[in-house]
mmCIF file with all atom_site columns, C-alpha atoms in Angstrom:
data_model
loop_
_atom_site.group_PDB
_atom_site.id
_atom_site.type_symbol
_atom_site.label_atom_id
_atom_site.label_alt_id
_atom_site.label_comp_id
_atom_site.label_asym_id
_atom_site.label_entity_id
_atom_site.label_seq_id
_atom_site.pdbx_PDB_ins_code
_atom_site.Cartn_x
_atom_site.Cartn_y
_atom_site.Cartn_z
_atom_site.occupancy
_atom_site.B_iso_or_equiv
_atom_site.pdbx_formal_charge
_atom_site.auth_seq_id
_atom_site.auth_comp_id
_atom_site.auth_asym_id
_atom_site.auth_atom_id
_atom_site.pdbx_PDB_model_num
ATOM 1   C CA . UNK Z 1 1   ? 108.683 -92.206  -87.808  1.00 44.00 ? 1   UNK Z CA 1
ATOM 2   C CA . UNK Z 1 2   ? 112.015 -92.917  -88.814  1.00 44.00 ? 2   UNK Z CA 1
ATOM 3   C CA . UNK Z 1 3   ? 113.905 -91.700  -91.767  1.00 46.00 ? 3   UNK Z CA 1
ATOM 4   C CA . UNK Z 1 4   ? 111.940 -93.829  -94.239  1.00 42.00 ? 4   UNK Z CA 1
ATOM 5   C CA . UNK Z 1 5   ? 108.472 -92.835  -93.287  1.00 43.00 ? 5   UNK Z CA 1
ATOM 6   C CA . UNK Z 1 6   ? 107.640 -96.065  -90.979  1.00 45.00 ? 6   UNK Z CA 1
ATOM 7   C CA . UNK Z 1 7   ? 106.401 -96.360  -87.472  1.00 43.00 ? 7   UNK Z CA 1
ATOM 8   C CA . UNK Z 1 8   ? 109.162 -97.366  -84.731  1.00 45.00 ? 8   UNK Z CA 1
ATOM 9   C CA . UNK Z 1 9   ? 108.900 -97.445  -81.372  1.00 46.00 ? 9   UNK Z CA 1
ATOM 10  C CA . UNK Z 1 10  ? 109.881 -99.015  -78.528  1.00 44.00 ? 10  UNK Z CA 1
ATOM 11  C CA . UNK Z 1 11  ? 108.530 -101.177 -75.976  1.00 42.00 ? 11  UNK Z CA 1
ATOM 12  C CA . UNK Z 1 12  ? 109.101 -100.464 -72.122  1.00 40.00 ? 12  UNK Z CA 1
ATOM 13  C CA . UNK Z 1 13  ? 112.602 -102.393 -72.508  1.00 55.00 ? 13  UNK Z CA 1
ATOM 14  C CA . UNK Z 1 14  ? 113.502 -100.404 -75.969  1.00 82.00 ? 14  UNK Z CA 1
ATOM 15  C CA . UNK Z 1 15  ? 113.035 -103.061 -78.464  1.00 90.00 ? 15  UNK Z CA 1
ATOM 16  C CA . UNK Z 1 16  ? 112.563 -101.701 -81.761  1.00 93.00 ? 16  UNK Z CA 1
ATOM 17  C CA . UNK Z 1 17  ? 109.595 -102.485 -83.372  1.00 94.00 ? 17  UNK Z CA 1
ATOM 18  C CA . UNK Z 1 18  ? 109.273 -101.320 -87.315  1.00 94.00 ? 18  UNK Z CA 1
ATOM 19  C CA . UNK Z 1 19  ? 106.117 -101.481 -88.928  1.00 89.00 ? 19  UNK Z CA 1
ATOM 20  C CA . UNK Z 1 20  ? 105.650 -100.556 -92.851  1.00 79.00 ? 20  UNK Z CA 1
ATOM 21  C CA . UNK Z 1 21  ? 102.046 -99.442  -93.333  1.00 68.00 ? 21  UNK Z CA 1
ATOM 22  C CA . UNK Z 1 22  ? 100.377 -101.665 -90.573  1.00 69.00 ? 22  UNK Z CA 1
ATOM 23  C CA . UNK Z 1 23  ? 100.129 -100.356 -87.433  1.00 81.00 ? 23  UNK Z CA 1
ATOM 24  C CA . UNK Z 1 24  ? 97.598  -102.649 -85.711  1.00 85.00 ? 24  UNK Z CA 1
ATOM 25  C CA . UNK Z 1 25  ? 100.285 -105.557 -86.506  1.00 89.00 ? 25  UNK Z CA 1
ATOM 26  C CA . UNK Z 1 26  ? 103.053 -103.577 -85.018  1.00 89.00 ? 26  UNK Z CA 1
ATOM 27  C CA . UNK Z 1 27  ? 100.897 -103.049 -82.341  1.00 91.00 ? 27  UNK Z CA 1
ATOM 28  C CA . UNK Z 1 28  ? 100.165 -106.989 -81.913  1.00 90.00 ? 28  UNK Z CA 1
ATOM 29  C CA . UNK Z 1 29  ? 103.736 -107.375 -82.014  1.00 91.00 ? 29  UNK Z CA 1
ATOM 30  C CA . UNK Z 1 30  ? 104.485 -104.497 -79.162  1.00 92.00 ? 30  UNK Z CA 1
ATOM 31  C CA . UNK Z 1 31  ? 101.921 -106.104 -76.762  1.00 92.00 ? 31  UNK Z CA 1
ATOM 32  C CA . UNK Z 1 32  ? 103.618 -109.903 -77.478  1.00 91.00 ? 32  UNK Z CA 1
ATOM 33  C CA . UNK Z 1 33  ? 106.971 -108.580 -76.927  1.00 92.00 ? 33  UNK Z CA 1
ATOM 34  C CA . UNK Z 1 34  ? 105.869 -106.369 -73.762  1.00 93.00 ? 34  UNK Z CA 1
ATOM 35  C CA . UNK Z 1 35  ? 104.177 -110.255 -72.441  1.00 92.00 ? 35  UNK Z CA 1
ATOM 36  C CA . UNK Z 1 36  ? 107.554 -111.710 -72.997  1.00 92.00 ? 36  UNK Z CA 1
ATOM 37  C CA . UNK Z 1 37  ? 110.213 -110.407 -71.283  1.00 93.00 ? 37  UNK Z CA 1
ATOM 38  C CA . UNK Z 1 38  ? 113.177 -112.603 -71.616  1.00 93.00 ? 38  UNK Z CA 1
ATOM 39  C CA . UNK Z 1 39  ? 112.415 -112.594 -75.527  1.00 93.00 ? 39  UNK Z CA 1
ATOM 40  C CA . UNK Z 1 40  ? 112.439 -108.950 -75.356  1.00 93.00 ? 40  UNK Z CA 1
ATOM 41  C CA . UNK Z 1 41  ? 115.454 -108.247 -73.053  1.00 94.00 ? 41  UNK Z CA 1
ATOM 42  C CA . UNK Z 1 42  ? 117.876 -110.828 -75.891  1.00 93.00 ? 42  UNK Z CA 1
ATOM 43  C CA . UNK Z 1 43  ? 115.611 -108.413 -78.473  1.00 94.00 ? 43  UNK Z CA 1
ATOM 44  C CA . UNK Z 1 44  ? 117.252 -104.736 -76.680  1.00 94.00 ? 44  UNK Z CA 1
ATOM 45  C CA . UNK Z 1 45  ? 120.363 -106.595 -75.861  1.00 94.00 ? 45  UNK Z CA 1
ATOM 46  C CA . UNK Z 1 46  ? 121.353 -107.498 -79.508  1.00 93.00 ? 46  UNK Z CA 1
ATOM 47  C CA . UNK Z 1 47  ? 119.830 -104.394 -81.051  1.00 94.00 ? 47  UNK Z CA 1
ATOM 48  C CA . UNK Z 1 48  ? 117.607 -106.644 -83.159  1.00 94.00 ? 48  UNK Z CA 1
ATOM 49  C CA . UNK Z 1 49  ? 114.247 -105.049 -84.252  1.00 95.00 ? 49  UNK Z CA 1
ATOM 50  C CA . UNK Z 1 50  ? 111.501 -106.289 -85.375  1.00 96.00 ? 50  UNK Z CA 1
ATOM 51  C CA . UNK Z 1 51  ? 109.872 -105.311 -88.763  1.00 96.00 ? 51  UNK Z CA 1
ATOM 52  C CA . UNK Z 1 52  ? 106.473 -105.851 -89.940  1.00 95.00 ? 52  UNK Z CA 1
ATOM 53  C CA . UNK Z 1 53  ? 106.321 -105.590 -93.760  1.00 95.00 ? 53  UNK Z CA 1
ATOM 54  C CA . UNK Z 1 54  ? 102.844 -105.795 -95.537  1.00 91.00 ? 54  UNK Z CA 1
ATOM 55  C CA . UNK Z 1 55  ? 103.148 -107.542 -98.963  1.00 93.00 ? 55  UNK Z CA 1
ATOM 56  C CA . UNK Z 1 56  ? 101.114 -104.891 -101.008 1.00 89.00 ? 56  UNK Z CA 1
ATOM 57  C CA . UNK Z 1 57  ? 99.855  -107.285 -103.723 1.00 87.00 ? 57  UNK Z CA 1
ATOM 58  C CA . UNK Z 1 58  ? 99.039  -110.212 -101.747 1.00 90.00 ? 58  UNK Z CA 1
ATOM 59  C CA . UNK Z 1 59  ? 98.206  -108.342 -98.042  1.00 89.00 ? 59  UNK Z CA 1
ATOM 60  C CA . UNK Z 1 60  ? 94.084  -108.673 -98.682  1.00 89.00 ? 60  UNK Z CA 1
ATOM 61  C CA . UNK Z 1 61  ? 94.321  -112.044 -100.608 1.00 93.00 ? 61  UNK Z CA 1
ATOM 62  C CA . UNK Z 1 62  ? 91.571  -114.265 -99.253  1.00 94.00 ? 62  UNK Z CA 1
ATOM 63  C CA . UNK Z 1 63  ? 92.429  -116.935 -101.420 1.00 95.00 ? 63  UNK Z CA 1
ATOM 64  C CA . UNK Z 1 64  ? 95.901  -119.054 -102.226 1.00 96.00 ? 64  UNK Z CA 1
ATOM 65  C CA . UNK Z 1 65  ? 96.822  -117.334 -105.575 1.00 94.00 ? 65  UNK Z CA 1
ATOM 66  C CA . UNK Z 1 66  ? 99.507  -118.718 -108.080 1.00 95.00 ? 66  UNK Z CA 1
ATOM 67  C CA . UNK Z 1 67  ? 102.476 -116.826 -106.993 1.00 96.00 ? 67  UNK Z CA 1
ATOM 68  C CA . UNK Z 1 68  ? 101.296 -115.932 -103.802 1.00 97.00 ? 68  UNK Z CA 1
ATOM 69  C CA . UNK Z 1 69  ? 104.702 -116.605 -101.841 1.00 97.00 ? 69  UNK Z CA 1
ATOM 70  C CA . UNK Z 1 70  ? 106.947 -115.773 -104.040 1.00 97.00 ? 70  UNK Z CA 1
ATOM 71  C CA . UNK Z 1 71  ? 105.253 -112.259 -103.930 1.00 96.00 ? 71  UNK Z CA 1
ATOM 72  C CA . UNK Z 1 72  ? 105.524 -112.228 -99.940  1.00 97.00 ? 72  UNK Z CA 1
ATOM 73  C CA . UNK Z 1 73  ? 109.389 -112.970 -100.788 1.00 97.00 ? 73  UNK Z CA 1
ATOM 74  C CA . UNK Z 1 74  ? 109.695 -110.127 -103.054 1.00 96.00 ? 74  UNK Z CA 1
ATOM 75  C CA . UNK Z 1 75  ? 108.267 -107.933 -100.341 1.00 95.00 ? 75  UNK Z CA 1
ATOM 76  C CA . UNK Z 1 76  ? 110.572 -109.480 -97.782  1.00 96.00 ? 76  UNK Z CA 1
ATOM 77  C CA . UNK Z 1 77  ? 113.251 -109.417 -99.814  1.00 96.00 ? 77  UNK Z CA 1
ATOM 78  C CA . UNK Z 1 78  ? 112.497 -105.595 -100.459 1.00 95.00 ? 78  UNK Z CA 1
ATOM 79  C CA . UNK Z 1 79  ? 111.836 -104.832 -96.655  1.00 95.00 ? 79  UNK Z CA 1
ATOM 80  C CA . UNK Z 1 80  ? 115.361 -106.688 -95.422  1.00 96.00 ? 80  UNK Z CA 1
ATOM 81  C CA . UNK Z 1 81  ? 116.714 -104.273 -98.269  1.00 95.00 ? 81  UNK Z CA 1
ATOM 82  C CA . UNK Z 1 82  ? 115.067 -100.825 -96.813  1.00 94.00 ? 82  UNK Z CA 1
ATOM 83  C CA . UNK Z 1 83  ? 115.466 -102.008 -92.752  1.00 95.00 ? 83  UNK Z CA 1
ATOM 84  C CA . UNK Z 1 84  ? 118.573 -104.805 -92.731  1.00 95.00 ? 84  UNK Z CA 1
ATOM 85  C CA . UNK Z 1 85  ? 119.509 -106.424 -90.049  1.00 94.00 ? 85  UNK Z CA 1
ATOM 86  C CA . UNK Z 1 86  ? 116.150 -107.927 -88.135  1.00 96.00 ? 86  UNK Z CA 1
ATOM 87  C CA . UNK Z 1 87  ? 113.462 -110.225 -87.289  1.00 96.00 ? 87  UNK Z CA 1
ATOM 88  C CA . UNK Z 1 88  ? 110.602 -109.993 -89.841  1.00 96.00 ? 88  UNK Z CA 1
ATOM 89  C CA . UNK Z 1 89  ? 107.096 -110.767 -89.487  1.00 95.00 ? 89  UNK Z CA 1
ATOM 90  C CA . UNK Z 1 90  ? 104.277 -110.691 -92.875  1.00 95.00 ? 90  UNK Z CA 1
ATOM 91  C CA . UNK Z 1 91  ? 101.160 -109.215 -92.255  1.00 94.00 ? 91  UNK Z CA 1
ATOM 92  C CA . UNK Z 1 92  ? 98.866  -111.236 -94.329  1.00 95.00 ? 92  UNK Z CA 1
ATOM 93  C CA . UNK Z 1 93  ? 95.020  -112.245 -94.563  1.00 95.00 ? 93  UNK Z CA 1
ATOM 94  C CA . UNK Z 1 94  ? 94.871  -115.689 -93.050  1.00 95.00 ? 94  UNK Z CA 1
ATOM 95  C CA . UNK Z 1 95  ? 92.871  -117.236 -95.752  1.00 95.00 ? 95  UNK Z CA 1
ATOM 96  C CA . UNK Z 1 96  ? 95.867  -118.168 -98.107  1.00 97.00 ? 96  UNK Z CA 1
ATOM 97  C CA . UNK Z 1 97  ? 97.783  -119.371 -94.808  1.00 97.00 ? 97  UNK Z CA 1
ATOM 98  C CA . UNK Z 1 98  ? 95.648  -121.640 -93.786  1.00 95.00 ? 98  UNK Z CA 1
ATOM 99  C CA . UNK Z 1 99  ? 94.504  -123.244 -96.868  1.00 94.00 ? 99  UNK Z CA 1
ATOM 100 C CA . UNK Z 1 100 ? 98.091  -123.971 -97.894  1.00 97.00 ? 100 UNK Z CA 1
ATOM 101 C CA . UNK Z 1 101 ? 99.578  -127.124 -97.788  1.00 97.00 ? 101 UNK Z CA 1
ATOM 102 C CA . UNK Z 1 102 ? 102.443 -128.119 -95.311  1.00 97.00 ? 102 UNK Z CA 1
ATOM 103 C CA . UNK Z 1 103 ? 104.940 -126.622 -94.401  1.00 97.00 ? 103 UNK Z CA 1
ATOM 104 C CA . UNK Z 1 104 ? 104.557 -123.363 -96.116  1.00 98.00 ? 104 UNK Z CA 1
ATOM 105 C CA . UNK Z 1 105 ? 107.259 -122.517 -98.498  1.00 97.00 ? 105 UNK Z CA 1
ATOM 106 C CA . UNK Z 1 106 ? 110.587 -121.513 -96.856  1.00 96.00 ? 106 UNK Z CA 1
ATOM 107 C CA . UNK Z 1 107 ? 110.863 -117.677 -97.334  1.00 96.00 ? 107 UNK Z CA 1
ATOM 108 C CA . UNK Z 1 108 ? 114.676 -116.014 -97.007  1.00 93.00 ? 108 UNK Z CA 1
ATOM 109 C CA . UNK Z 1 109 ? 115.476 -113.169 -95.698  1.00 88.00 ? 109 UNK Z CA 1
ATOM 110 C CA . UNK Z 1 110 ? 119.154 -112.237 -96.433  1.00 86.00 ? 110 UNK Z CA 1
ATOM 111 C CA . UNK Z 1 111 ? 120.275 -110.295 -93.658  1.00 85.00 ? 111 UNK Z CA 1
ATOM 112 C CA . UNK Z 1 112 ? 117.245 -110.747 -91.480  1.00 91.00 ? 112 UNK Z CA 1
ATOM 113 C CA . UNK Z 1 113 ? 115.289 -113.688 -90.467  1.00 94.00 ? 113 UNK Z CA 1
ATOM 114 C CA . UNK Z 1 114 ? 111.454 -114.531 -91.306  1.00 96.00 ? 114 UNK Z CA 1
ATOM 115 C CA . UNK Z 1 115 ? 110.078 -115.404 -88.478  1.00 96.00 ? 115 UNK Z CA 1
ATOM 116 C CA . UNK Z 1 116 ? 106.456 -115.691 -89.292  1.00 96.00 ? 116 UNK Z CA 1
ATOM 117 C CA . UNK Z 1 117 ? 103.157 -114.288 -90.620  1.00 96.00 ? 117 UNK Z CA 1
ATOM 118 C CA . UNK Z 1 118 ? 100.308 -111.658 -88.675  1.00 94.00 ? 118 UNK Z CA 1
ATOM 119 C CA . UNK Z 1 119 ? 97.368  -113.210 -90.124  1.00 95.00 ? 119 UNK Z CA 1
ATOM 120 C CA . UNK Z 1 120 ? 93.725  -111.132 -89.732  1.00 92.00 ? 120 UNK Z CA 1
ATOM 121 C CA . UNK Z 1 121 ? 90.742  -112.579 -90.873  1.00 89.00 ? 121 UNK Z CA 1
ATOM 122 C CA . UNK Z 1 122 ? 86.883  -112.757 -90.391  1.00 85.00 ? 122 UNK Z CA 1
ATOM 123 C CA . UNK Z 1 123 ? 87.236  -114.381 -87.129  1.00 83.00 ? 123 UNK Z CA 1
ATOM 124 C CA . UNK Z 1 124 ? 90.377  -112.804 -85.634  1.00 88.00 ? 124 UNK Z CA 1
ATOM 125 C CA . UNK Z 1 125 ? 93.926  -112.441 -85.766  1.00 91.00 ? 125 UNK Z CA 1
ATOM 126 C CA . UNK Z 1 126 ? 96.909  -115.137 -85.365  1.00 93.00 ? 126 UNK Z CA 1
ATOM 127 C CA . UNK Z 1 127 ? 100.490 -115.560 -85.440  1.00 94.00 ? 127 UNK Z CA 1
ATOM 128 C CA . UNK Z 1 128 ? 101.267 -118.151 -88.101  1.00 96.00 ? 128 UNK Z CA 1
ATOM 129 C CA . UNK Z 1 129 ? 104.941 -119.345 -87.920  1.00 96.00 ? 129 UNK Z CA 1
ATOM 130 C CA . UNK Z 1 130 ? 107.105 -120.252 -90.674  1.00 96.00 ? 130 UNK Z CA 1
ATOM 131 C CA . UNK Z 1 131 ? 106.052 -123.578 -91.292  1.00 96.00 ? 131 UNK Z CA 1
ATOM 132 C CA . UNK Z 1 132 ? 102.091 -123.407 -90.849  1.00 96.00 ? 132 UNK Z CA 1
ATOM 133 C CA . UNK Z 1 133 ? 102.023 -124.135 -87.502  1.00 96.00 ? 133 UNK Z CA 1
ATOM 134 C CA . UNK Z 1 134 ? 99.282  -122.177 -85.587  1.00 94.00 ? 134 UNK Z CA 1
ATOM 135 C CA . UNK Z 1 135 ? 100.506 -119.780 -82.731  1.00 92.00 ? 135 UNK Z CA 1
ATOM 136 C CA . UNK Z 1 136 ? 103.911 -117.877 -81.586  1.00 88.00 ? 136 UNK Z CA 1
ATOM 137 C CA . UNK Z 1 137 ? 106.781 -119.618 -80.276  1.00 88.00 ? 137 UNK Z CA 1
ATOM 138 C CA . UNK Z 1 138 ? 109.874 -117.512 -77.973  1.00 87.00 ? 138 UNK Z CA 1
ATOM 139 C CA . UNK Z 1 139 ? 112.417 -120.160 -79.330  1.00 89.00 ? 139 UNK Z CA 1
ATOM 140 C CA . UNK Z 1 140 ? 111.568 -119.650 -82.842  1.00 90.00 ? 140 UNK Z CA 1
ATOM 141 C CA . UNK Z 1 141 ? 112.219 -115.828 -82.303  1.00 89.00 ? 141 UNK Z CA 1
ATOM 142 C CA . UNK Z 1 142 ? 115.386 -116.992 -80.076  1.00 89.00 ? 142 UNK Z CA 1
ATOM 143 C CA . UNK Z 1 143 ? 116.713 -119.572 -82.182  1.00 91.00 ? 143 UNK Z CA 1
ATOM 144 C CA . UNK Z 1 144 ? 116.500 -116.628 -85.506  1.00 91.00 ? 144 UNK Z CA 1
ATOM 145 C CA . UNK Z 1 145 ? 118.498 -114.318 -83.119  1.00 91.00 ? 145 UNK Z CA 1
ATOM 146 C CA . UNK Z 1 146 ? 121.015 -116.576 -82.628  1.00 91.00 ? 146 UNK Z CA 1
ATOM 147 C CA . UNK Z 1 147 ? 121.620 -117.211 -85.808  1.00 88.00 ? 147 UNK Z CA 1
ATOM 148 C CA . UNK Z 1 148 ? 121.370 -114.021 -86.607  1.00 86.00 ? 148 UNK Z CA 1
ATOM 149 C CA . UNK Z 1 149 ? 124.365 -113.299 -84.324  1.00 86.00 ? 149 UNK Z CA 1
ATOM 150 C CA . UNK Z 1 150 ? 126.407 -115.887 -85.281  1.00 86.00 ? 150 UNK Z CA 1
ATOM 151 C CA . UNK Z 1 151 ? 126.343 -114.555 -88.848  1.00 79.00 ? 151 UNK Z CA 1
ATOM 152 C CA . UNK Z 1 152 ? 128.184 -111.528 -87.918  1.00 74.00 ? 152 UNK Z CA 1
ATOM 153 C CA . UNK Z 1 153 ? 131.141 -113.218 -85.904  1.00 65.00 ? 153 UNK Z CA 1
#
């Protein structure tokens, strides 16, 4: 735990991994990272964690609600205020995701970088990126790095 009460750890290659009240997700996220090792080794290199946040009113949503994004960017916007600099990832119910018309709506994270959504549901779990699209991607997670980096030159 760190000094605000959420999980960190580290994978083999000490990435940070932050996860706010989900656990399995941060898991997920662990075992992805520990699967891709060049993603992970720009990850410890830059001292960029990863943070899953859990958007408390809309995390068990099974249905696309009015609202329903701009209430995962309040929570974004509240977890890039608590953990700063990092890549962020929404644990969600898939339901609203993938019922959604796209692209999703662009979410902003001000000193951190959404890079996509955890998505459980009746069948499963998937990564969801950004824009809708079905499954992960190591350049998404690359390219958000990067311009993560070149924000603080």
């Amino acid at each position: 735990m760190d000094e605000r009460g959420a999980h960190v750890s580290g994978a083999t290659n000490e990435v940070r991994v932050i996860d706010d009240d989900d656990s399995i997700a941060g898991n997920v996220v662990r075992n992805y990272l520990d699967h891709e090792p060049e993603l992970s080794a720009r990850l410890a290199e830059t001292r960029i964690p990863v943070v899953v946040f859990a958007p408390a009113d809309v995390r068990y949503d099974t249905e696309l609600t009015p609202g329903y994004f701009e209430r995962v960017q309040a929570a974004l916007t509240a977890a890039v205020a608590n953990h700063g600099r990092g890549l962020y990832v929404a644990s969600v119910h898939a339901g609203p995701l993938v019922r959604a018309p796209k692209p999703l709506p662009r979410l902003e994270g001000a000193g951190g970088a959404f890079v996509g959504y955890f998505a459980v549901g009746e069948g499963g779990a998937v990564f969801i990126q950004p824009s809708g699209t079905l499954g992960s991607d190591p350049a998404l997670f690359d390219k958000a790095i990067s311009a993560m980096m070149a924000r603080q030159r």
